[in-house]
XYZ file of C-alpha atoms in Angstrom:
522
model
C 76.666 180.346 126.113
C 78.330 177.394 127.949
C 82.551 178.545 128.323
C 85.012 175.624 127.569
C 86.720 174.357 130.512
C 90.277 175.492 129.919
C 92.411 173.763 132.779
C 93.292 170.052 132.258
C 95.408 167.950 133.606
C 98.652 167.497 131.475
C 97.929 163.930 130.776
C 94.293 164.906 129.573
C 95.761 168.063 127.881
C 99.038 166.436 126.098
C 97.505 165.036 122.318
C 98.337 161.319 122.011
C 99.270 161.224 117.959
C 102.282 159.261 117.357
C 105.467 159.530 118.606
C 107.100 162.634 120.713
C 108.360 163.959 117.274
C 104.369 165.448 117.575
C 105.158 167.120 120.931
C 103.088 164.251 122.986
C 103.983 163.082 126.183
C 103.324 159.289 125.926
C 100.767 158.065 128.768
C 101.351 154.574 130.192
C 98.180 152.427 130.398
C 97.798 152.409 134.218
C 98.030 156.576 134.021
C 95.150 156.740 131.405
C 93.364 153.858 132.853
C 92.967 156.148 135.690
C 92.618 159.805 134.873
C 89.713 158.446 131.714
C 87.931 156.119 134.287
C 85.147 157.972 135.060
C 82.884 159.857 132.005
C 82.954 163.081 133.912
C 86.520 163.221 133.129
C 85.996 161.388 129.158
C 83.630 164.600 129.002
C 86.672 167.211 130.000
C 88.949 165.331 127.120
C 85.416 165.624 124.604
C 85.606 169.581 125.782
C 89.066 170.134 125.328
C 88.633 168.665 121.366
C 86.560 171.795 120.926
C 88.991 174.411 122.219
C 91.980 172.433 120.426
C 89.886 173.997 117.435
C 90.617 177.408 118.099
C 93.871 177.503 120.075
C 97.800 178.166 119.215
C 99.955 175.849 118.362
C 103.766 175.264 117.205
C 104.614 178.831 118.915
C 103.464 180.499 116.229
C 100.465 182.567 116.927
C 99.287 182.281 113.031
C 98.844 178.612 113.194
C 95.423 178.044 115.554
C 93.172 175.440 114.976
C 90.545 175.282 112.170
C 90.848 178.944 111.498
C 93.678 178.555 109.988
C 93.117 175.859 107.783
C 90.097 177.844 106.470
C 92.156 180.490 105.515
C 95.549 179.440 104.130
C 94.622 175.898 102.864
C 90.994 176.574 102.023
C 90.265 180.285 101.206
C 93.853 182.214 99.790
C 94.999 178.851 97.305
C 91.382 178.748 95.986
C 89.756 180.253 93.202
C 86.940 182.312 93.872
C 89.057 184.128 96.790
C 91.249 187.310 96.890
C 93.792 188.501 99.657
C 93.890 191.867 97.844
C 97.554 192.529 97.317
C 98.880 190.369 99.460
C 101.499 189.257 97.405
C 103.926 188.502 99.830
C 101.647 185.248 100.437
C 102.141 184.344 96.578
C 103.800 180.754 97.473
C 100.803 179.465 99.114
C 97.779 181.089 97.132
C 99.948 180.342 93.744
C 100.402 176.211 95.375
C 104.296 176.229 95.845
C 104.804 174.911 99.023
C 103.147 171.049 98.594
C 106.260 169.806 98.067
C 108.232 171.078 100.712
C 108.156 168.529 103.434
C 110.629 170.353 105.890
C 107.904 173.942 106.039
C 106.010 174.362 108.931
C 103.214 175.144 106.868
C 103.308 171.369 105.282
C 103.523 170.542 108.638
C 101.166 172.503 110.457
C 97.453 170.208 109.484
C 99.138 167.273 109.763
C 100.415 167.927 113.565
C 97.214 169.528 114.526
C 94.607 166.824 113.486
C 96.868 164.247 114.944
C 96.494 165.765 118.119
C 92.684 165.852 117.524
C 93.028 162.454 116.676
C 95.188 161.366 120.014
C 92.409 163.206 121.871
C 89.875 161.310 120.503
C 91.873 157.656 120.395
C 91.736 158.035 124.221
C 88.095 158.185 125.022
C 87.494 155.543 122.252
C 89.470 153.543 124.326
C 88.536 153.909 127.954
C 85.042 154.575 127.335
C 83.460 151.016 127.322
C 85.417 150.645 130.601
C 84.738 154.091 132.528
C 82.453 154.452 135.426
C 79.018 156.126 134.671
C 76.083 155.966 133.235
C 75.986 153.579 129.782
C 74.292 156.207 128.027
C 76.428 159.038 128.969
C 79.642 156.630 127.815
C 78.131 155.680 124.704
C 77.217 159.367 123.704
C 80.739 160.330 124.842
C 82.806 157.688 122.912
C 80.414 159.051 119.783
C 81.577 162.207 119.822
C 85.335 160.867 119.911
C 84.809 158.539 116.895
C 83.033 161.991 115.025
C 86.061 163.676 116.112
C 88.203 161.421 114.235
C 86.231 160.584 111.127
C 86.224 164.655 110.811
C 90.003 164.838 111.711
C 90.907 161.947 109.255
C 88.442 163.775 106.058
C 90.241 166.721 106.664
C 94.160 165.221 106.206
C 92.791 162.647 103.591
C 92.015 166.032 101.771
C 94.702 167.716 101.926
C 97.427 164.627 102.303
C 95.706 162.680 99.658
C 95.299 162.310 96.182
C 91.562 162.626 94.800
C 89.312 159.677 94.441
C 88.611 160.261 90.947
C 92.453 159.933 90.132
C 92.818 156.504 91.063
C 89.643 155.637 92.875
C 91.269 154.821 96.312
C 94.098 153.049 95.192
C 97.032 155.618 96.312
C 98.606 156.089 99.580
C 96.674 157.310 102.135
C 97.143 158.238 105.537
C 99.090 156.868 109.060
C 95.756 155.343 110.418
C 96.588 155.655 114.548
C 93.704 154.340 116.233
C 94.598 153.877 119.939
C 96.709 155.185 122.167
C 99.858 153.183 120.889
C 103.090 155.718 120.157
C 104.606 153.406 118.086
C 105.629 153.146 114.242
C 102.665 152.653 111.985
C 102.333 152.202 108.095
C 100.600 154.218 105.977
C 97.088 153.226 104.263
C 95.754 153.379 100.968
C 93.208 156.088 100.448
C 90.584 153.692 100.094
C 91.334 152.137 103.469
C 91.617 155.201 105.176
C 88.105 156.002 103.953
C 86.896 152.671 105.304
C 88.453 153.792 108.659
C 86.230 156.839 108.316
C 83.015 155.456 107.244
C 83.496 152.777 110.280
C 83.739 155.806 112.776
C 80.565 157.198 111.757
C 78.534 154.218 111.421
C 79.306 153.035 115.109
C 79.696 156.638 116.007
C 75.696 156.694 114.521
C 74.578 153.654 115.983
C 76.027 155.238 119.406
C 74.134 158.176 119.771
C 71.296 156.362 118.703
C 71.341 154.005 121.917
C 72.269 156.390 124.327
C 69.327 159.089 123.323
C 71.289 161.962 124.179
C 72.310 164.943 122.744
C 74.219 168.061 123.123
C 73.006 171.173 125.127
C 71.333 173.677 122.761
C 73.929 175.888 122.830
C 76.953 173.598 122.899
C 76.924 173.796 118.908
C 80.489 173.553 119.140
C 80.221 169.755 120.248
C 79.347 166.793 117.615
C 75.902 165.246 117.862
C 74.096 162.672 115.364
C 73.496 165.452 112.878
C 77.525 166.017 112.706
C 78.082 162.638 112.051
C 75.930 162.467 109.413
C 77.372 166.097 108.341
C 81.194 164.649 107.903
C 79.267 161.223 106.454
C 77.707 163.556 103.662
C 81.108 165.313 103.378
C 83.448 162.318 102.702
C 80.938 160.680 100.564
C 81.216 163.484 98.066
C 84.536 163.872 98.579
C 84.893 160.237 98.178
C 82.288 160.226 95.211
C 79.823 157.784 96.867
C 76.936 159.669 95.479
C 73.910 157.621 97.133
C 75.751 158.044 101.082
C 75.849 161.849 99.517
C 72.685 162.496 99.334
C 71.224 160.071 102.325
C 73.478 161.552 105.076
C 73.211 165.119 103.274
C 69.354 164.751 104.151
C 69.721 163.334 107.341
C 72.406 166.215 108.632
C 70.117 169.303 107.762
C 67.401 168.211 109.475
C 66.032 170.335 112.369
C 68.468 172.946 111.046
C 66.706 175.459 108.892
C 68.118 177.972 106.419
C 68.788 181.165 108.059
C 66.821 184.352 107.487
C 68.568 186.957 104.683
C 69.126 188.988 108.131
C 71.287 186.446 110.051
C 73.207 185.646 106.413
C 74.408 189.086 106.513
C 74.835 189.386 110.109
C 78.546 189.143 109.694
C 78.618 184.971 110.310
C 79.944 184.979 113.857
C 76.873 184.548 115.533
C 75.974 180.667 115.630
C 72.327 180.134 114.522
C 70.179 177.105 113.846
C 71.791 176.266 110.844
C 75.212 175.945 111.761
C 75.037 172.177 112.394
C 78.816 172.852 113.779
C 81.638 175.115 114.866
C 83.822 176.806 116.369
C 83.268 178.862 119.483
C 85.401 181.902 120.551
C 84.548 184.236 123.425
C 86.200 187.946 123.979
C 87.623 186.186 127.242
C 89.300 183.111 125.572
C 90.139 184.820 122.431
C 93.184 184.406 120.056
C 93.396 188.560 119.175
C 95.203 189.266 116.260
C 95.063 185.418 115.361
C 91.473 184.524 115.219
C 89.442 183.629 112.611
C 88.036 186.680 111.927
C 91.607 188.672 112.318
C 92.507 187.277 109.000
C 88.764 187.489 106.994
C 86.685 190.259 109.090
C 86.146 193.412 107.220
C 85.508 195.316 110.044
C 88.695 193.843 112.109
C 91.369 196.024 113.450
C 94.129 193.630 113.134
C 96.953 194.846 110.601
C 96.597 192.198 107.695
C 92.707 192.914 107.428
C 92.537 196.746 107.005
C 95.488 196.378 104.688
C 94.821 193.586 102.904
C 90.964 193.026 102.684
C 89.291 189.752 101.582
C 87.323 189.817 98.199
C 85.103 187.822 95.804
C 86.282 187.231 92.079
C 84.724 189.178 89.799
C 84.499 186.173 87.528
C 81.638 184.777 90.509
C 80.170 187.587 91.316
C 79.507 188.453 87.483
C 77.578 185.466 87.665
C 75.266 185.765 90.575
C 71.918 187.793 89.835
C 71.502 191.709 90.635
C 68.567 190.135 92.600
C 70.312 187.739 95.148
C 70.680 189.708 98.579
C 73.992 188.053 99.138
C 75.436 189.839 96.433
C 75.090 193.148 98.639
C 77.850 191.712 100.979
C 80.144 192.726 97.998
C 81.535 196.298 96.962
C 80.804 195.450 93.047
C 81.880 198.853 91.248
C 80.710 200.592 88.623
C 82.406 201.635 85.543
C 83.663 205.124 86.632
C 84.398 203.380 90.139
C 86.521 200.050 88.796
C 88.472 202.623 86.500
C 89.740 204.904 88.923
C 91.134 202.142 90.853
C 95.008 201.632 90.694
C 96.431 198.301 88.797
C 95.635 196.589 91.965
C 92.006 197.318 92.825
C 92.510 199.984 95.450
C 90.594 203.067 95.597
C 90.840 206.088 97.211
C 87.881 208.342 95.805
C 84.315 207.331 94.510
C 84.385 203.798 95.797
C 86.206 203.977 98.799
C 83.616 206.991 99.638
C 80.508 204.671 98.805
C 81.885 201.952 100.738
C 82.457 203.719 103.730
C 78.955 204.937 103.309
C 77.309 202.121 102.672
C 79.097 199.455 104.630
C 80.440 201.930 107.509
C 79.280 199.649 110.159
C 81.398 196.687 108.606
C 84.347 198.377 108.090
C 87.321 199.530 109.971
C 87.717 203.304 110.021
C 91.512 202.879 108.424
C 90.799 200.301 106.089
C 91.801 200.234 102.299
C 89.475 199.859 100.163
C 89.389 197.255 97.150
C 86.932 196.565 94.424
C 84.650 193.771 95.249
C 85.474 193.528 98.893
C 83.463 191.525 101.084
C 81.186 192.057 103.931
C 79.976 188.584 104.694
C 82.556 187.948 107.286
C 82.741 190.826 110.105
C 84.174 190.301 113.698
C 82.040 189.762 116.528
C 84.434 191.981 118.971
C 88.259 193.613 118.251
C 90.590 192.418 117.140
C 89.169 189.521 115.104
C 86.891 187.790 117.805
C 83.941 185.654 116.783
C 82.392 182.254 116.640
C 82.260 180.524 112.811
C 80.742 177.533 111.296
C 82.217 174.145 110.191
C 78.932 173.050 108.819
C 75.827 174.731 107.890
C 72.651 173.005 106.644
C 73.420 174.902 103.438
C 76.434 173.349 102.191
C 74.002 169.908 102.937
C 71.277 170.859 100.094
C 74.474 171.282 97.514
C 75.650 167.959 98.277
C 72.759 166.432 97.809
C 71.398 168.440 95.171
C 75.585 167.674 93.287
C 74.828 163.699 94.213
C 71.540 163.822 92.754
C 73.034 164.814 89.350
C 75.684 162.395 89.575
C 72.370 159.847 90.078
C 70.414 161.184 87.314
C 68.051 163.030 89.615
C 67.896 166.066 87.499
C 64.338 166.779 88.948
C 65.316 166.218 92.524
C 68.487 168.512 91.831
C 66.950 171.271 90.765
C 64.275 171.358 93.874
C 66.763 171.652 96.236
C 68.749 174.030 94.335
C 65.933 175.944 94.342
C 65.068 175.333 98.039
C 68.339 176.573 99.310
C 68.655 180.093 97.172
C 64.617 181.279 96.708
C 64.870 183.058 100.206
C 68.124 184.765 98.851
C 66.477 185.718 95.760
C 62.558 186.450 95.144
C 62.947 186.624 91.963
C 64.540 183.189 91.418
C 63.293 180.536 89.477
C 63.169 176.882 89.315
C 65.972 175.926 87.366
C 65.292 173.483 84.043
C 68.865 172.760 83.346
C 69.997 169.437 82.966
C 72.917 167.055 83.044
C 75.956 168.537 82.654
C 75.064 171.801 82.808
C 72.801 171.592 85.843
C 75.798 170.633 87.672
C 77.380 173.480 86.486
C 74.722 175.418 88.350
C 74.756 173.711 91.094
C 78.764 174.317 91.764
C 77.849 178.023 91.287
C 75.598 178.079 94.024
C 77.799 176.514 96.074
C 80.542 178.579 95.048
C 79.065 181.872 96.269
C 77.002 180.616 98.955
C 79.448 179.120 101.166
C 81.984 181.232 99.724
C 85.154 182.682 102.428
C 84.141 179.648 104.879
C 87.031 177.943 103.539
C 85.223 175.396 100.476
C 86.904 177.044 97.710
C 90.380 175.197 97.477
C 89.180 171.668 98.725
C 85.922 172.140 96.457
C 88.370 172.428 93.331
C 90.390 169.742 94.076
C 87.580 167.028 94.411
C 86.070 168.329 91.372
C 89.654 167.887 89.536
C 88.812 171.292 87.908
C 91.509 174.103 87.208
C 91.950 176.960 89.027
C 92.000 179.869 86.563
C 92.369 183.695 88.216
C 92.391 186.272 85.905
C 94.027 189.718 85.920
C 92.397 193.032 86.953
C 92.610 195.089 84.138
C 91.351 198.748 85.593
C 91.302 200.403 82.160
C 88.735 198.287 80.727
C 86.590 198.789 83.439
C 83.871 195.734 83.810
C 85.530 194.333 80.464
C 88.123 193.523 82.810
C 88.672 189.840 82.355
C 89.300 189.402 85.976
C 89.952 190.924 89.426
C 92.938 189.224 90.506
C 96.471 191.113 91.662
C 99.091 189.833 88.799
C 100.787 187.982 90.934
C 97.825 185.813 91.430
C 96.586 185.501 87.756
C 97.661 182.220 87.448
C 95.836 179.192 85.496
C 96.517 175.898 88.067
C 95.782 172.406 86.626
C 94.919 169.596 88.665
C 98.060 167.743 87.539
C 99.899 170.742 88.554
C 101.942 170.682 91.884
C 101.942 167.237 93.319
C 98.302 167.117 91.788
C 97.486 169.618 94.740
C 98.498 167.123 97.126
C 100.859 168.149 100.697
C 103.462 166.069 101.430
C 103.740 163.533 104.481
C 105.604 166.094 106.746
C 109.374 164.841 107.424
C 108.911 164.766 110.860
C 106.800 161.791 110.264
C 108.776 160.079 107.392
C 111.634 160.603 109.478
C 110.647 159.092 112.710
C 108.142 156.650 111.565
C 110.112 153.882 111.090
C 107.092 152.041 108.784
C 108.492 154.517 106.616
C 111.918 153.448 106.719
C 111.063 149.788 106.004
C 109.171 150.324 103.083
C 106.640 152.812 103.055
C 107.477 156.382 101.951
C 106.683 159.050 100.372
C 108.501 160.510 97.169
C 110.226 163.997 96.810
């Protein structure tokens, strides 16, 4: 495995986003004229992108790159997903927090995929203009535009309103697309997907003329099939069914399904399906504040062996004894749910199962919960491991969901098929149709790709409500639900800001587009 290169120069390390409000040191043109003139160095910039994605920021050790956004924006507010007792986190699994534009959590996405974005804006720019080889600059100004087109999906999601709602015509996002520090209005939604659909086409058409591509093993770098992952991506998001299911196609291929074996191998382990991700060795780790620190079953860290990551019952009620994935789960019998407390926790016959059964994925002091998960494991201690952004998987459920929204019922139901039948032998075909095969389709999804941080975003596209219900212990599997009270809540799309974060105040406040006209409302 290729390391990162962690030393940069300041100027090269310092994440051009807006103004110094975003803790950017401002480059004049003749400084970044020279440090980005050559493509070796536009390649250091492209390398420090990737480690931006699993690094600290705003001195706060819990905030670190796309981990985090997995976890608190995409995992704990979601549906299918439990922090088991955590109920000190209730304001941001129960939605509370959108509106408050002064928390650093509000804050925190925004500031980090602007500096993703600032990153990016400066190898667009010098690119054309650096000294090297033409195909080496047009690969390396690819990767920045895929860079941005991901950076931009991401804050569209969770700054924006959904497409269905007003189909684009709602604010959008602060599109910066050079190096400029300056004020900038904000977009409409649909613009902002224009922005991002223009990335990726010339992005596309790049790597296409230079005939390059990453190093095998540099899986945590964009290539064609990422741009045509985050194409698929914001076409469903955007509900452009027919780019859905063309760049869906085109992103999966040469990445197969991996074997039931490597499914269960904990997911820190980058195979030929991840089509992208994050990288994290033991020597360039974030400890206690990795990825897996937060999610890993078998981590050490605090907030894991206390506080263990589960599966709804409602999902897992619905996935067939037959599916190997739903081994990764502690799913308890009717003695075993009923001697849990109110919460879920056990300490007899299913804590003495799991620790039989799953010893090797969990931590020697760990609590143990009813339908705790064993999907997610660390690769070392604390919380160590490499994850996916995008796996060929999550490609065959957006084209299989397009194809329903097309009428492709038949064409739907193959590739539903296609991406479970290894996970199941006993699966069939499905012959649903309509309405209801798109039902089955959002199952799939559901528990397939479920703790990789879908389960939030996936529920607001689909404008569906959240509804978690309560553990009820002394009904056993009558239990309605799995859910800790304090997360048994029913959340409506219209609910809180229509699940939409607020433009952070330190960019109303210092934007001064804002101040003459464009704002946001409390």
């Amino acid at each position: 495995m290729k390391k990162y290169i962690i030393i940069l120069s300041m100027a090269l390390a310092a994440a051009a986003c807006s103004s110094d409000y975003l803790d950017t040191e401002p480059q004049d043109e003749t400084q970044s004229q020279t440090i980005l003139s050559n493509t070796q160095n536009l390649g250091i910039v492209i390398n420090g992108i990737s480690r931006m994605m699993t690094t600290q920021y705003l001195g706060s050790q819990g905030f670190n790159g796309e981990g985090t956004i997995k976890t608190w924006y995409g995992n704990y507010p979601g549906n299918d997903f439990q922090k088991c007792n955590l109920t000190g986190w209730s304001n941001i699994i129960n939605h509370t927090y959108h509106q408050l534009r002064s928390s650093s959590y509000t804050y925190y996405p925004w500031y980090y995929y602007y500096k993703v974005i600032g990153n990016a804006n400066r190898v667009i720019t010098h690119a054309d203009d650096a000294e090297g080889p033409d195909d080496e600059k047009a690969f390396l100004k690819a990767q920045a535009l895929t860079y941005r087109a991901y950076a931009y999906l991401m804050l569209s999601q969770l700054y924006c309103h959904r497409w269905s709602d007003d189909h684009g015509n709602t604010e959008g996002l602060v599109l910066r697309l050079d190096e400029s520090t300056g004020d900038c209005p904000l977009s409409t939604l649909a613009q902002t997907y224009e922005q991002i659909y223009k990335d990726l086409d010339e992005a596309i058409s790049l790597y296409q003329k230079s005939g390059l591509d990453r190093d095998e093993d540099e899986f945590y770098k964009p290539n064609i099939n990422v741009a045509y992952a985050v194409y698929a991506r914001a076409a469903i998001t955007r509900e452009d069914w027919a780019n859905a299911a063309k760049y869906a196609a085109l992103a999966r291929k040469g990445h197969e399904l991996m074997t039931n074996e490597q499914y269960a191998g904990g997911m820190h382990t980058p195979n030929n399906e991840w089509i992208f991700g994050v990288y994290e060795a033991s020597d360039q780790t974030l400890h206690y504040y990795s990825f897996f620190a937060y999610q890993g079953s078998n981590s050490s860290a605090s907030i894991c062996r206390n506080y263990p990551c589960a599966i709804s019952k409602e999902l897992i009620d619905q996935i067939p004894a037959t599916d190997v994935r739903r081994n990764l789960f502690l799913v308890p019998s009717e003695a075993e749910l009923k001697e849990c407390n109110s919460a879920g926790r056990s300490t007899k016959k299913l804590k003495t199962r799991a620790f039989k059964e799953y010893g090797n994925k969990l931590y020697s002091t760990s609590y143990v919960f009813a339908y705790m998960q064993f999907k997610l494991t660390a690769d070392f201690m604390p919380g160590g491991g490499s994850f996916p952004l995008f796996r060929s998987a999550e490609m065959y459920y957006i084209e299989a969901e397009a194809d329903c929204h097309l009428g492709k019922d038949a064409e739907a139901q193959k590739l539903l098929f296609e991406a479970n039948q290894e996970r199941d032998p006993e699966l069939k075909k499905s012959e649903k149709t309509g309405a209801d095969l798109l039902t089955e389709v959002k199952l799939y999804r559901r528990f397939d790709l479920w703790g990789e941080g879908y389960d939030w975003f996936d529920y607001k596209r689909w404008g569906q409500p959240i509804n978690r219900k309560a553990l009820n212990v002394k009904k056993g599997l009558e239990s309605p639900g799995s859910f800790h009270s304090s997360f048994a809540k029913v959340i409506n799309p219209e609910d809180q800001n229509d699940w939409t974060w607020m433009i952070p105040e330190k960019e109303t406040d210092y934007n001064g587009a804002f101040k003459n006209g464009d704002s946001t409302e409390d």
